mmCIF file with all atom_site columns, C-alpha atoms in Angstrom:
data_model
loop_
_atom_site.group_PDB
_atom_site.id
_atom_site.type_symbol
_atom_site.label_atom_id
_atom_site.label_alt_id
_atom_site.label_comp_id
_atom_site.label_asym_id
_atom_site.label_entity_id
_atom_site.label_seq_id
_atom_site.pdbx_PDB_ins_code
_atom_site.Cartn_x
_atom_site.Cartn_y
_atom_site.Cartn_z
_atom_site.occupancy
_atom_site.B_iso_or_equiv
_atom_site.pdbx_formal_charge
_atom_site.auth_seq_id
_atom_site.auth_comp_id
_atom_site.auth_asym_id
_atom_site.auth_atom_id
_atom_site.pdbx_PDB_model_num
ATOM 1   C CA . UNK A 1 1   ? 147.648 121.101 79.629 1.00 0.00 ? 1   UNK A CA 1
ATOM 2   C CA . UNK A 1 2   ? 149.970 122.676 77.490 1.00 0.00 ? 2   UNK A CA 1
ATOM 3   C CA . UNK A 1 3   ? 150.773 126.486 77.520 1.00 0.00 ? 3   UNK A CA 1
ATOM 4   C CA . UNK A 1 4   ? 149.237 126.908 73.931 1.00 0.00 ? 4   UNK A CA 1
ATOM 5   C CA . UNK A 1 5   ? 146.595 124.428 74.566 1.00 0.00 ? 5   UNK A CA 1
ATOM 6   C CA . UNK A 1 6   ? 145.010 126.153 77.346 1.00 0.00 ? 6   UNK A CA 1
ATOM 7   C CA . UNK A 1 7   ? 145.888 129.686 75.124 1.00 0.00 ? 7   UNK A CA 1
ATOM 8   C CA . UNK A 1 8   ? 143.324 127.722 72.420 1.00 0.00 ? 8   UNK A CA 1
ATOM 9   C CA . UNK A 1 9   ? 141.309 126.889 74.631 1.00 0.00 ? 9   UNK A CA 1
ATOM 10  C CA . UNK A 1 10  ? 140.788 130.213 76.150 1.00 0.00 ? 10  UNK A CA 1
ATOM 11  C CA . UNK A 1 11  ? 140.327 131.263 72.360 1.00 0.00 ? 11  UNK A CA 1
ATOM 12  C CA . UNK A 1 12  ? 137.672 128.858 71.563 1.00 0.00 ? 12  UNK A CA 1
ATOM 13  C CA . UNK A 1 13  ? 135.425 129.520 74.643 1.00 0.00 ? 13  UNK A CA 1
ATOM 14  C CA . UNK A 1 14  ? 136.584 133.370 74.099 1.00 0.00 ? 14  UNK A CA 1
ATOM 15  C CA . UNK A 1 15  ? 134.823 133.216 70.543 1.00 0.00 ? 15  UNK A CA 1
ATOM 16  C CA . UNK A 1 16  ? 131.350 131.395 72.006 1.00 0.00 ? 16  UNK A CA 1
ATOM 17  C CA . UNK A 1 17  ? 131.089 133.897 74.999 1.00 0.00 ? 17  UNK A CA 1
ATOM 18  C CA . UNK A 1 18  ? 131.587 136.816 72.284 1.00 0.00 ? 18  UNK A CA 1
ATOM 19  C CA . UNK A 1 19  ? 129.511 135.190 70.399 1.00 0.00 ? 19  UNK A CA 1
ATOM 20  C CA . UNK A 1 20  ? 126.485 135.632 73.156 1.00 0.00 ? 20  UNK A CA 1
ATOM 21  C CA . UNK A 1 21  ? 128.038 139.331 74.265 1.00 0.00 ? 21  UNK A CA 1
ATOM 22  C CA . UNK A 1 22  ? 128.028 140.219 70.290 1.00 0.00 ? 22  UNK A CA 1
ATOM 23  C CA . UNK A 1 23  ? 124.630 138.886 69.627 1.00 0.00 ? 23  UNK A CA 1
ATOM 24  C CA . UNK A 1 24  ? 123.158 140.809 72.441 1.00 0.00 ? 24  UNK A CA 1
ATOM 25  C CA . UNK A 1 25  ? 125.017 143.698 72.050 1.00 0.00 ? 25  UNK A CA 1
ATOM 26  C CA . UNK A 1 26  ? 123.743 144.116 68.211 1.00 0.00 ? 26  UNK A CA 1
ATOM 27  C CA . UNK A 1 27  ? 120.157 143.052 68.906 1.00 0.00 ? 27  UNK A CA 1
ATOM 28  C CA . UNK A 1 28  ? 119.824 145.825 71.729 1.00 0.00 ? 28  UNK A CA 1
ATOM 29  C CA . UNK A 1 29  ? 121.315 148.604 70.162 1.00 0.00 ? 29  UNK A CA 1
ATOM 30  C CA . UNK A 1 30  ? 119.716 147.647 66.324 1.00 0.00 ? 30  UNK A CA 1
ATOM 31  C CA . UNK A 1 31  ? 116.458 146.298 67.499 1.00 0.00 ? 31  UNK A CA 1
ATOM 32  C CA . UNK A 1 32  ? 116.020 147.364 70.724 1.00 0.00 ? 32  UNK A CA 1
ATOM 33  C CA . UNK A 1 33  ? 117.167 151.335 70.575 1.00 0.00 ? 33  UNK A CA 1
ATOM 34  C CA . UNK A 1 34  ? 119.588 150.595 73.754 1.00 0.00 ? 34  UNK A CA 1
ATOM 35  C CA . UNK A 1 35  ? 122.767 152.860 73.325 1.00 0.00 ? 35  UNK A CA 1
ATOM 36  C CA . UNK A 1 36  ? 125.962 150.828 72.195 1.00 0.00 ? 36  UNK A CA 1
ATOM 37  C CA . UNK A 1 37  ? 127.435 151.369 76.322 1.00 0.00 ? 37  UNK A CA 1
ATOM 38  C CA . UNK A 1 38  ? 124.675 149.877 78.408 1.00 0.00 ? 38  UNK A CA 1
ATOM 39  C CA . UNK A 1 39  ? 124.262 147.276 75.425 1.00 0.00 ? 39  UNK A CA 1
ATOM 40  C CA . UNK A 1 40  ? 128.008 146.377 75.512 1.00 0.00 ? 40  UNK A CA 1
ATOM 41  C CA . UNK A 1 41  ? 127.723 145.904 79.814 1.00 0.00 ? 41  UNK A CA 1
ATOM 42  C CA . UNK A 1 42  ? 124.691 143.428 78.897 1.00 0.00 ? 42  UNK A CA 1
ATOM 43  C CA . UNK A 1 43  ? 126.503 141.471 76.854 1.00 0.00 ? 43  UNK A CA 1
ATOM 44  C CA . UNK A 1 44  ? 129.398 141.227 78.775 1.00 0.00 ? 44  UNK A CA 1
ATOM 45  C CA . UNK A 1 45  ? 127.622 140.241 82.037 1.00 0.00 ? 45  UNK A CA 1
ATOM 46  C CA . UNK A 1 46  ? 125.703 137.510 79.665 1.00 0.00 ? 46  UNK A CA 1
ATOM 47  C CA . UNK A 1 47  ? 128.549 135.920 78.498 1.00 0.00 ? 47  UNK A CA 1
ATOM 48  C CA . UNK A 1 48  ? 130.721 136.312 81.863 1.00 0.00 ? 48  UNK A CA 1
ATOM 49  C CA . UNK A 1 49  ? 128.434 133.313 83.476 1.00 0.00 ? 49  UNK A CA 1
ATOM 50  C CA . UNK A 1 50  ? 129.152 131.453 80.391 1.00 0.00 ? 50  UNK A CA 1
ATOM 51  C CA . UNK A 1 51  ? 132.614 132.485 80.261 1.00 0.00 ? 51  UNK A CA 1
ATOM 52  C CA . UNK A 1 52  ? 132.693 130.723 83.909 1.00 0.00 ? 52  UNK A CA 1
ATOM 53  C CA . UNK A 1 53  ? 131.325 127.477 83.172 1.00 0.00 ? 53  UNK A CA 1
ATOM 54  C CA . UNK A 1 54  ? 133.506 126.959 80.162 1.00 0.00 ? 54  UNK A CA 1
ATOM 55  C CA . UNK A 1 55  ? 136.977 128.138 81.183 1.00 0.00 ? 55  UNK A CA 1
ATOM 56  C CA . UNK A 1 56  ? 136.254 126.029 84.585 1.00 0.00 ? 56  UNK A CA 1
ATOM 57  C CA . UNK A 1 57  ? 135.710 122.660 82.775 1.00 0.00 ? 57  UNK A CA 1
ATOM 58  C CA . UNK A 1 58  ? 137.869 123.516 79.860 1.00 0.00 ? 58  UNK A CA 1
ATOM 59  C CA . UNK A 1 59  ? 140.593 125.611 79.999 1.00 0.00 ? 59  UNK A CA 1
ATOM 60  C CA . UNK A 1 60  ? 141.902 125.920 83.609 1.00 0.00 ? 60  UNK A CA 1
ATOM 61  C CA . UNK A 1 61  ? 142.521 123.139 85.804 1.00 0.00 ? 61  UNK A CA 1
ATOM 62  C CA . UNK A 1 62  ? 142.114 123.844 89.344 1.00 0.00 ? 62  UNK A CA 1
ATOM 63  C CA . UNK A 1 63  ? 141.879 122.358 92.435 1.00 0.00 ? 63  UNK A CA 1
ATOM 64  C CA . UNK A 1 64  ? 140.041 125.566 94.221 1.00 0.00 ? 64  UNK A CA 1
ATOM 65  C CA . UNK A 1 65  ? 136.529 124.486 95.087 1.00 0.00 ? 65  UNK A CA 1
ATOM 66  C CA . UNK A 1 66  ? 133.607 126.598 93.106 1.00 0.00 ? 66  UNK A CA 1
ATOM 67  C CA . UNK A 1 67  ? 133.083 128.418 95.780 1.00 0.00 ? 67  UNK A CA 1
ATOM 68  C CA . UNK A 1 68  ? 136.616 129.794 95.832 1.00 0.00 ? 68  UNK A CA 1
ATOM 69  C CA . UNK A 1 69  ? 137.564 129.801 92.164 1.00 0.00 ? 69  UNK A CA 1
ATOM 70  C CA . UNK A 1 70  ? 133.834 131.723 91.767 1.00 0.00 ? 70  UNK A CA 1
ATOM 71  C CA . UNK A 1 71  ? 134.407 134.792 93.705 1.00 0.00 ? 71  UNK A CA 1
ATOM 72  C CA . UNK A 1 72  ? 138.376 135.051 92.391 1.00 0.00 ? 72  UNK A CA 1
ATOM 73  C CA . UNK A 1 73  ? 136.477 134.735 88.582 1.00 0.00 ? 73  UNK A CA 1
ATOM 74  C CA . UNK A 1 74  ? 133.476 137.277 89.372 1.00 0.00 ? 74  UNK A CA 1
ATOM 75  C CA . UNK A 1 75  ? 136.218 139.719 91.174 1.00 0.00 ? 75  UNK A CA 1
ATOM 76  C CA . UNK A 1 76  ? 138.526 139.322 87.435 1.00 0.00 ? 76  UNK A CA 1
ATOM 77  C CA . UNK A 1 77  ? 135.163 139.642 85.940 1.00 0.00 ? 77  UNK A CA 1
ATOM 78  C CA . UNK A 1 78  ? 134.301 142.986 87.323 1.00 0.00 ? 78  UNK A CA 1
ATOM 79  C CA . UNK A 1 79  ? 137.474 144.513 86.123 1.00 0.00 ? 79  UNK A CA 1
ATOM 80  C CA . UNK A 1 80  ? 136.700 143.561 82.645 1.00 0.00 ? 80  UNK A CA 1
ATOM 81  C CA . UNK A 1 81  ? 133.389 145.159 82.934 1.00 0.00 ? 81  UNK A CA 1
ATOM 82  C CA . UNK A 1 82  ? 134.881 148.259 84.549 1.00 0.00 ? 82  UNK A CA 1
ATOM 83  C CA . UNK A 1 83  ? 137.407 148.131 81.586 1.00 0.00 ? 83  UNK A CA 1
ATOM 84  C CA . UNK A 1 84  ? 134.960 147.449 78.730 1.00 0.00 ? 84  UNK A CA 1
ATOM 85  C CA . UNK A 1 85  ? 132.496 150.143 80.539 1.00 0.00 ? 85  UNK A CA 1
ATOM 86  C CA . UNK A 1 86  ? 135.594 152.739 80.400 1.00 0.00 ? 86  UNK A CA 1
ATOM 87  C CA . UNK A 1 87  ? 136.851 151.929 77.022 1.00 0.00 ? 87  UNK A CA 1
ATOM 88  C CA . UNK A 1 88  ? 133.735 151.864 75.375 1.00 0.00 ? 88  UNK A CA 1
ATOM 89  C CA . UNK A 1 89  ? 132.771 155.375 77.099 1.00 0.00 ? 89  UNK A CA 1
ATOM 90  C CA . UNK A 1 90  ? 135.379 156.757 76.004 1.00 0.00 ? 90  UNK A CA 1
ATOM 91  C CA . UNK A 1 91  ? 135.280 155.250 72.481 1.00 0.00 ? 91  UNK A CA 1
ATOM 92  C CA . UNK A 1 92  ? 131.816 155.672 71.426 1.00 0.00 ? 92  UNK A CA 1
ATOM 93  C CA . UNK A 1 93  ? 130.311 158.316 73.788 1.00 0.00 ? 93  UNK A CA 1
ATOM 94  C CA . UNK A 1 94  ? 133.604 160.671 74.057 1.00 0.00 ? 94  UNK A CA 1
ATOM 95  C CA . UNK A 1 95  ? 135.443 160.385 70.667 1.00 0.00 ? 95  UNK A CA 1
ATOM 96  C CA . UNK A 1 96  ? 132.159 159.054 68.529 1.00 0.00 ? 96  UNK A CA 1
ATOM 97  C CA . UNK A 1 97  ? 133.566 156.466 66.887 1.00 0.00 ? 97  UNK A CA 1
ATOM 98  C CA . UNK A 1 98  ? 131.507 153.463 65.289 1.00 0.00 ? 98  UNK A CA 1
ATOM 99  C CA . UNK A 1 99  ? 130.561 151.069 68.691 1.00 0.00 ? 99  UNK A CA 1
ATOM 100 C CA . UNK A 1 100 ? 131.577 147.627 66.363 1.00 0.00 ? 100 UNK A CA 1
ATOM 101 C CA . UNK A 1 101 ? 134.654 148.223 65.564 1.00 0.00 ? 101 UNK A CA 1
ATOM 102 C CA . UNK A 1 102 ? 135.772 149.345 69.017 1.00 0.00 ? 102 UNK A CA 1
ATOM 103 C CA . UNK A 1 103 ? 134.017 146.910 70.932 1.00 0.00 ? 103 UNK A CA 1
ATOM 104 C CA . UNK A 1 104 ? 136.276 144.048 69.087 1.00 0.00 ? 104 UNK A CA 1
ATOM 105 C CA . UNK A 1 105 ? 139.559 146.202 70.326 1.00 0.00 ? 105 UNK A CA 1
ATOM 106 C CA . UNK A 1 106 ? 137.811 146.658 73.794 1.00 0.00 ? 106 UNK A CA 1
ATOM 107 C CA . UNK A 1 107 ? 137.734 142.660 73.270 1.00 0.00 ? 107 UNK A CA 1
ATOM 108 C CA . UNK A 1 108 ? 140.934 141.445 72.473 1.00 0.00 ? 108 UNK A CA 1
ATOM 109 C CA . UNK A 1 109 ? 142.207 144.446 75.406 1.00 0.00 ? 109 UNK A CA 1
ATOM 110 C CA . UNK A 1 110 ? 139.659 142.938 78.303 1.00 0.00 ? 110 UNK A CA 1
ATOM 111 C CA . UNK A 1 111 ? 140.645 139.321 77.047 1.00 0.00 ? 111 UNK A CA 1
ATOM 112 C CA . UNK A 1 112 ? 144.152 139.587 77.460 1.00 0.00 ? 112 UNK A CA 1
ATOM 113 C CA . UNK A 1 113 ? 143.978 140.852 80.927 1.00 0.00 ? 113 UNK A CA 1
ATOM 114 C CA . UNK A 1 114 ? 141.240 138.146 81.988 1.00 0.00 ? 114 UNK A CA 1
ATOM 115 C CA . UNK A 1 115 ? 143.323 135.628 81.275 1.00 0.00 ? 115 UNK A CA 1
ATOM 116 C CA . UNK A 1 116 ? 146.262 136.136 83.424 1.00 0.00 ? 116 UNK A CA 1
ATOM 117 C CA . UNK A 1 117 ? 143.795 137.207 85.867 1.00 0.00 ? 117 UNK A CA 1
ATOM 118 C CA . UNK A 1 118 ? 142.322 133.547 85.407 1.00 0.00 ? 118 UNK A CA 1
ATOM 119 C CA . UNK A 1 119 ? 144.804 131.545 85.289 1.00 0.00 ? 119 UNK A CA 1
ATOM 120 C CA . UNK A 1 120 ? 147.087 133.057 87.639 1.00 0.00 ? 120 UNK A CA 1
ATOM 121 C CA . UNK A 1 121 ? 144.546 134.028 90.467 1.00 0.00 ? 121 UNK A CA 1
ATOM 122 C CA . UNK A 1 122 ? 140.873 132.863 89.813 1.00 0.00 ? 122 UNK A CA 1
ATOM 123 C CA . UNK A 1 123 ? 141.678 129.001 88.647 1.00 0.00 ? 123 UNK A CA 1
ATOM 124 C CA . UNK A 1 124 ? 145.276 129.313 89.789 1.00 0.00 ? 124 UNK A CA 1
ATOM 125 C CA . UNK A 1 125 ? 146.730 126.862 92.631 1.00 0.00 ? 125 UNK A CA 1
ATOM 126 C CA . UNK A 1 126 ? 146.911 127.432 95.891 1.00 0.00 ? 126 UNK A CA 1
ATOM 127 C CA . UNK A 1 127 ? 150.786 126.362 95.814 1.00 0.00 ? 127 UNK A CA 1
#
């Protein structure tokens, strides 16, 4: 796959997985009363197993076994909820800005990262 294919393709499952972490993340804090942090660390665990499935058949070819590509993924995975966690603290919480606005720059920040983490460790080869 092409260097701006698998980009896209990142993209495209990017937007559905946002789509779940967005749609819980709205629901809890509107409807629910959950603050915009612990809301924001629901959603992003939500759409990390969906973020999984996708980027595995997808976006990355690899020849790790699930087993090995799952643990690299969860390990990527955990520092995107660290970051999103710490960014969204400080955002919301610290400085009291809006939670929407800063959740989509805590977004495109965490995505950037997670993808060189994926494709270069998680999915990567073993060459």
């Amino acid at each position: 796959m092409t260097r701006f294919k698998q980009i896209a393709s990142f993209g495209w499952t990017g937007i559905i997985t946002a789509l779940v972490h967005y749609a819980l993340l709205i629901g809890l804090v509107e409807l629910g009363g959950v603050g915009p942090v612990p809301a924001t660390l629901a959603g992003y665990g939500a759409g990390a197993g969906l973020s999984y499935a996708l980027n595995r058949r997808f976006t990355f070819t690899s020849e790790r076994s699930h087993g090995a590509a799952l643990w690299r993924f969860l390990a990527v995975a955990a520092l995107g909820f660290c970051a999103t966690w710490g960014l969204m603290h400080l955002f919301v919480e610290r400085w009291g800005l809006p939670y929407l606005p800063l959740q989509i720059v805590t977004t495109l920040l965490v995505m950037a990262v997670s993808f060189t983490g994926h494709k270069f460790w998680s999915f990567g080869d073993r060459r």
